[in-house]
Amino acid sequence: QSQFSCDHPCNGPEKWNHANSKCEGKQQSPINIVTRKTLKDERLTPFKFDNYQQIFRGTIKNNGHSVQVGISHLSTVSGGGLPTSYKAVQFHLHWGNNGGPGSEHTIDGEQYPMELHIVHMKHHYTDLTTALSDPEGVAVLGFFYEQSNRANRKYEPIINALRSIKNANGNTSLLPVSLAQLIPAEQNLTSYYRYKGSLTTPGCTEAVVWTLFESPIPLSMEQLRAFSELKFQDGNSMIETYRPVQPLNGRQVFRSDG
Ligand code: SG7
Ligand code: ZN
């Protein structure tokens, strides 16, 4: 895989097609989900989350184009119409400018302020590179955020760490946190969308089973704005870290029964 290219602006999505020919593929992500064109699929049953409750002390890193937390304990997801179980590898976020539109996927043209991606790979793989050579090797669980009037206390470990990683390549340890506390309660995760797509950054590999959950995660405006305080590798404000929506090219988007 080619590494993320850091032309100006550093996130430069318009340059990605030139950065890697795979970014011109026919099954790219993100997409706009047109809900009236989605197809209800009985196989999209509830997910089974294993060990999402585990509290861990992760390291959060400003990698120059996003913030990312690696997951070194074993947490897996299965069910949800996935072909097998997948283990969590890392999570990261995409956001806008000071709480403005910033999600990668859009629903009926609506762009949410932020989007969380928990990246998983099939449980029997040991590295992402191998998983990316399998057309269903990676499963990303995507969650939208919505602006709320109240601060979300469950996000304090993440938000508080941001001030220590403003510059690219900065990293700091998180206060104890669990994956479960960062996503909506399990009973609110039965409504979701499913389609086959790609990584949203170069090399744009078409190896991703995408899930977008309907239920958003609330954050206050102040919490959302904290992400815009970060800096890209080139020193500019780390804002609008999303790739624009890509053509569906005839793909069907499915929805669960939830
Ligand atoms: C960010 O998004 C990073 C990448 C991630 C990519 O550039 O978080 O992570 C690593 C390990 O480089 O790529 C393979 C992978 O997870 C694309 O992820 S995304 O499609 O979920 N946005
Ligand atoms: Zn992402």
mmCIF file of N, CA, C and O in Angstrom, residues 3-45:
data_model
loop_
_atom_site.group_PDB
_atom_site.id
_atom_site.type_symbol
_atom_site.label_atom_id
_atom_site.label_comp_id
_atom_site.label_asym_id
_atom_site.label_seq_id
_atom_site.Cartn_x
_atom_site.Cartn_y
_atom_site.Cartn_z
ATOM 1 N N GLN A 3 1.745 4.939 1.100
ATOM 2 C CA GLN A 3 1.447 5.697 2.311
ATOM 3 C C GLN A 3 0.649 6.946 1.955
ATOM 4 O O GLN A 3 0.620 7.383 0.811
ATOM 5 N N PHE A 4 0.021 7.514 2.970
ATOM 6 C CA PHE A 4 -0.741 8.735 2.823
ATOM 7 C C PHE A 4 0.168 9.811 2.239
ATOM 8 O O PHE A 4 1.247 10.067 2.733
ATOM 9 N N SER A 5 -0.272 10.446 1.172
ATOM 10 C CA SER A 5 0.567 11.486 0.584
ATOM 11 C C SER A 5 0.218 12.822 1.202
ATOM 12 O O SER A 5 -0.945 13.109 1.465
ATOM 13 N N CYS A 6 1.197 13.629 1.453
ATOM 14 C CA CYS A 6 0.984 14.831 2.238
ATOM 15 C C CYS A 6 1.229 16.088 1.437
ATOM 16 O O CYS A 6 1.985 16.960 1.803
ATOM 17 N N ASP A 7 0.567 16.197 0.269
ATOM 18 C CA ASP A 7 0.612 17.427 -0.500
ATOM 19 C C ASP A 7 -0.172 18.494 0.243
ATOM 20 O O ASP A 7 -0.929 18.214 1.150
ATOM 21 N N HIS A 8 -0.030 19.741 -0.190
ATOM 22 C CA HIS A 8 -0.803 20.806 0.426
ATOM 23 C C HIS A 8 -2.154 20.934 -0.270
ATOM 24 O O HIS A 8 -2.191 20.999 -1.489
ATOM 25 N N PRO A 9 -3.340 21.025 0.395
ATOM 26 C CA PRO A 9 -3.423 20.824 1.836
ATOM 27 C C PRO A 9 -3.146 19.370 2.193
ATOM 28 O O PRO A 9 -3.379 18.492 1.377
ATOM 29 N N CYS A 10 -2.689 19.182 3.403
ATOM 30 C CA CYS A 10 -2.149 17.884 3.751
ATOM 31 C C CYS A 10 -3.147 16.754 3.520
ATOM 32 O O CYS A 10 -2.774 15.660 3.133
ATOM 33 N N ASN A 11 -4.435 17.044 3.767
ATOM 34 C CA ASN A 11 -5.418 15.970 3.584
ATOM 35 C C ASN A 11 -5.836 15.827 2.126
ATOM 36 O O ASN A 11 -6.414 14.839 1.743
ATOM 37 N N GLY A 12 -5.550 16.821 1.332
ATOM 38 C CA GLY A 12 -5.766 16.911 -0.110
ATOM 39 C C GLY A 12 -6.494 15.785 -0.820
ATOM 40 O O GLY A 12 -5.919 15.158 -1.709
ATOM 41 N N PRO A 13 -7.768 15.522 -0.468
ATOM 42 C CA PRO A 13 -8.436 14.375 -1.085
ATOM 43 C C PRO A 13 -8.504 14.463 -2.601
ATOM 44 O O PRO A 13 -8.468 13.449 -3.275
ATOM 45 N N GLU A 14 -8.544 15.694 -3.130
ATOM 46 C CA GLU A 14 -8.641 15.833 -4.588
ATOM 47 C C GLU A 14 -7.386 15.317 -5.292
ATOM 48 O O GLU A 14 -7.378 15.074 -6.477
ATOM 49 N N LYS A 15 -6.331 15.136 -4.528
ATOM 50 C CA LYS A 15 -5.080 14.661 -5.122
ATOM 51 C C LYS A 15 -4.934 13.144 -5.050
ATOM 52 O O LYS A 15 -4.011 12.582 -5.616
ATOM 53 N N TRP A 16 -5.874 12.496 -4.314
ATOM 54 C CA TRP A 16 -5.649 11.085 -4.036
ATOM 55 C C TRP A 16 -5.700 10.210 -5.284
ATOM 56 O O TRP A 16 -5.034 9.199 -5.352
ATOM 57 N N ASN A 17 -6.545 10.597 -6.235
ATOM 58 C CA ASN A 17 -6.645 9.766 -7.431
ATOM 59 C C ASN A 17 -5.298 9.668 -8.139
ATOM 60 O O ASN A 17 -4.985 8.671 -8.750
ATOM 61 N N HIS A 18 -4.520 10.742 -8.015
ATOM 62 C CA HIS A 18 -3.197 10.721 -8.628
ATOM 63 C C HIS A 18 -2.197 10.014 -7.725
ATOM 64 O O HIS A 18 -1.231 9.451 -8.194
ATOM 65 N N ALA A 19 -2.477 10.072 -6.399
ATOM 66 C CA ALA A 19 -1.567 9.464 -5.438
ATOM 67 C C ALA A 19 -1.554 7.944 -5.597
ATOM 68 O O ALA A 19 -0.549 7.302 -5.364
ATOM 69 N N ASN A 20 -2.676 7.378 -6.006
ATOM 70 C CA ASN A 20 -2.755 5.927 -6.102
ATOM 71 C C ASN A 20 -3.867 5.555 -7.065
ATOM 72 O O ASN A 20 -5.006 5.939 -6.875
ATOM 73 N N SER A 21 -3.513 4.777 -8.071
ATOM 74 C CA SER A 21 -4.498 4.444 -9.102
ATOM 75 C C SER A 21 -5.705 3.708 -8.521
ATOM 76 O O SER A 21 -6.799 3.798 -9.052
ATOM 77 N N LYS A 22 -5.535 3.015 -7.390
ATOM 78 C CA LYS A 22 -6.663 2.295 -6.802
ATOM 79 C C LYS A 22 -7.743 3.252 -6.316
ATOM 80 O O LYS A 22 -8.893 2.862 -6.153
ATOM 81 N N CYS A 23 -7.374 4.523 -6.089
ATOM 82 C CA CYS A 23 -8.364 5.504 -5.644
ATOM 83 C C CYS A 23 -9.329 5.882 -6.762
ATOM 84 O O CYS A 23 -10.277 6.628 -6.550
ATOM 85 N N GLU A 24 -9.068 5.364 -7.965
ATOM 86 C CA GLU A 24 -9.989 5.565 -9.087
ATOM 87 C C GLU A 24 -10.869 4.340 -9.319
ATOM 88 O O GLU A 24 -11.526 4.234 -10.348
ATOM 89 N N GLY A 25 -10.871 3.402 -8.375
ATOM 90 C CA GLY A 25 -11.645 2.164 -8.537
ATOM 91 C C GLY A 25 -13.145 2.413 -8.562
ATOM 92 O O GLY A 25 -13.611 3.536 -8.375
ATOM 93 N N LYS A 26 -13.889 1.334 -8.774
ATOM 94 C CA LYS A 26 -15.348 1.435 -8.935
ATOM 95 C C LYS A 26 -16.120 1.136 -7.650
ATOM 96 O O LYS A 26 -17.348 1.150 -7.629
ATOM 97 N N GLN A 27 -15.412 0.798 -6.557
ATOM 98 C CA GLN A 27 -16.091 0.486 -5.289
ATOM 99 C C GLN A 27 -15.456 1.295 -4.172
ATOM 100 O O GLN A 27 -14.952 0.747 -3.197
ATOM 101 N N GLN A 28 -15.470 2.621 -4.347
ATOM 102 C CA GLN A 28 -14.773 3.487 -3.401
ATOM 103 C C GLN A 28 -15.695 3.978 -2.275
ATOM 104 O O GLN A 28 -16.921 3.974 -2.382
ATOM 105 N N SER A 29 -15.056 4.420 -1.211
ATOM 106 C CA SER A 29 -15.737 4.973 -0.037
ATOM 107 C C SER A 29 -15.138 6.346 0.267
ATOM 108 O O SER A 29 -13.972 6.587 -0.083
ATOM 109 N N PRO A 30 -15.883 7.225 0.946
ATOM 110 C CA PRO A 30 -17.251 7.033 1.451
ATOM 111 C C PRO A 30 -18.292 7.228 0.346
ATOM 112 O O PRO A 30 -17.930 7.543 -0.788
ATOM 113 N N ILE A 31 -19.565 7.065 0.729
ATOM 114 C CA ILE A 31 -20.673 7.282 -0.201
ATOM 115 C C ILE A 31 -21.775 8.059 0.514
ATOM 116 O O ILE A 31 -21.792 8.141 1.742
ATOM 117 N N ASN A 32 -22.651 8.625 -0.306
ATOM 118 C CA ASN A 32 -23.905 9.158 0.234
ATOM 119 C C ASN A 32 -24.908 8.007 0.242
ATOM 120 O O ASN A 32 -25.089 7.341 -0.783
ATOM 121 N N ILE A 33 -25.539 7.757 1.366
ATOM 122 C CA ILE A 33 -26.546 6.695 1.459
ATOM 123 C C ILE A 33 -27.923 7.301 1.232
ATOM 124 O O ILE A 33 -28.364 8.171 1.997
ATOM 125 N N VAL A 34 -28.559 6.895 0.145
ATOM 126 C CA VAL A 34 -29.907 7.363 -0.168
ATOM 127 C C VAL A 34 -30.854 6.335 0.465
ATOM 128 O O VAL A 34 -30.980 5.219 -0.022
ATOM 129 N N THR A 35 -31.487 6.736 1.574
ATOM 130 C CA THR A 35 -32.188 5.710 2.374
ATOM 131 C C THR A 35 -33.321 5.034 1.595
ATOM 132 O O THR A 35 -33.529 3.836 1.740
ATOM 133 N N ARG A 36 -34.018 5.784 0.697
ATOM 134 C CA ARG A 36 -35.126 5.142 -0.012
ATOM 135 C C ARG A 36 -34.639 4.154 -1.070
ATOM 136 O O ARG A 36 -35.423 3.378 -1.603
ATOM 137 N N LYS A 37 -33.349 4.146 -1.353
ATOM 138 C CA LYS A 37 -32.813 3.165 -2.298
ATOM 139 C C LYS A 37 -32.135 1.985 -1.601
ATOM 140 O O LYS A 37 -31.607 1.094 -2.258
ATOM 141 N N THR A 38 -32.137 2.008 -0.262
ATOM 142 C CA THR A 38 -31.519 0.884 0.451
ATOM 143 C C THR A 38 -32.472 -0.302 0.439
ATOM 144 O O THR A 38 -33.689 -0.146 0.288
ATOM 145 N N LEU A 39 -31.914 -1.498 0.582
ATOM 146 C CA LEU A 39 -32.702 -2.723 0.533
ATOM 147 C C LEU A 39 -32.623 -3.412 1.886
ATOM 148 O O LEU A 39 -31.520 -3.667 2.383
ATOM 149 N N LYS A 40 -33.793 -3.674 2.476
ATOM 150 C CA LYS A 40 -33.806 -4.352 3.775
ATOM 151 C C LYS A 40 -33.347 -5.798 3.596
ATOM 152 O O LYS A 40 -33.812 -6.501 2.701
ATOM 153 N N ASP A 41 -32.389 -6.215 4.433
ATOM 154 C CA ASP A 41 -31.803 -7.550 4.315
ATOM 155 C C ASP A 41 -31.945 -8.271 5.655
ATOM 156 O O ASP A 41 -31.384 -7.840 6.660
ATOM 157 N N GLU A 42 -32.703 -9.373 5.630
ATOM 158 C CA GLU A 42 -32.984 -10.133 6.856
ATOM 159 C C GLU A 42 -31.715 -10.717 7.482
ATOM 160 O O GLU A 42 -31.706 -11.080 8.655
ATOM 161 N N ARG A 43 -30.660 -10.816 6.677
ATOM 162 C CA ARG A 43 -29.417 -11.409 7.212
ATOM 163 C C ARG A 43 -28.655 -10.415 8.075
ATOM 164 O O ARG A 43 -27.699 -10.784 8.756
ATOM 165 N N LEU A 44 -29.061 -9.154 8.033
ATOM 166 C CA LEU A 44 -28.355 -8.133 8.832
ATOM 167 C C LEU A 44 -28.909 -8.104 10.256
ATOM 168 O O LEU A 44 -29.608 -7.181 10.677
ATOM 169 N N THR A 45 -28.548 -9.158 10.972
ATOM 170 C CA THR A 45 -28.990 -9.375 12.351
ATOM 171 C C THR A 45 -28.169 -8.499 13.303
ATOM 172 O O THR A 45 -27.184 -7.883 12.878
#
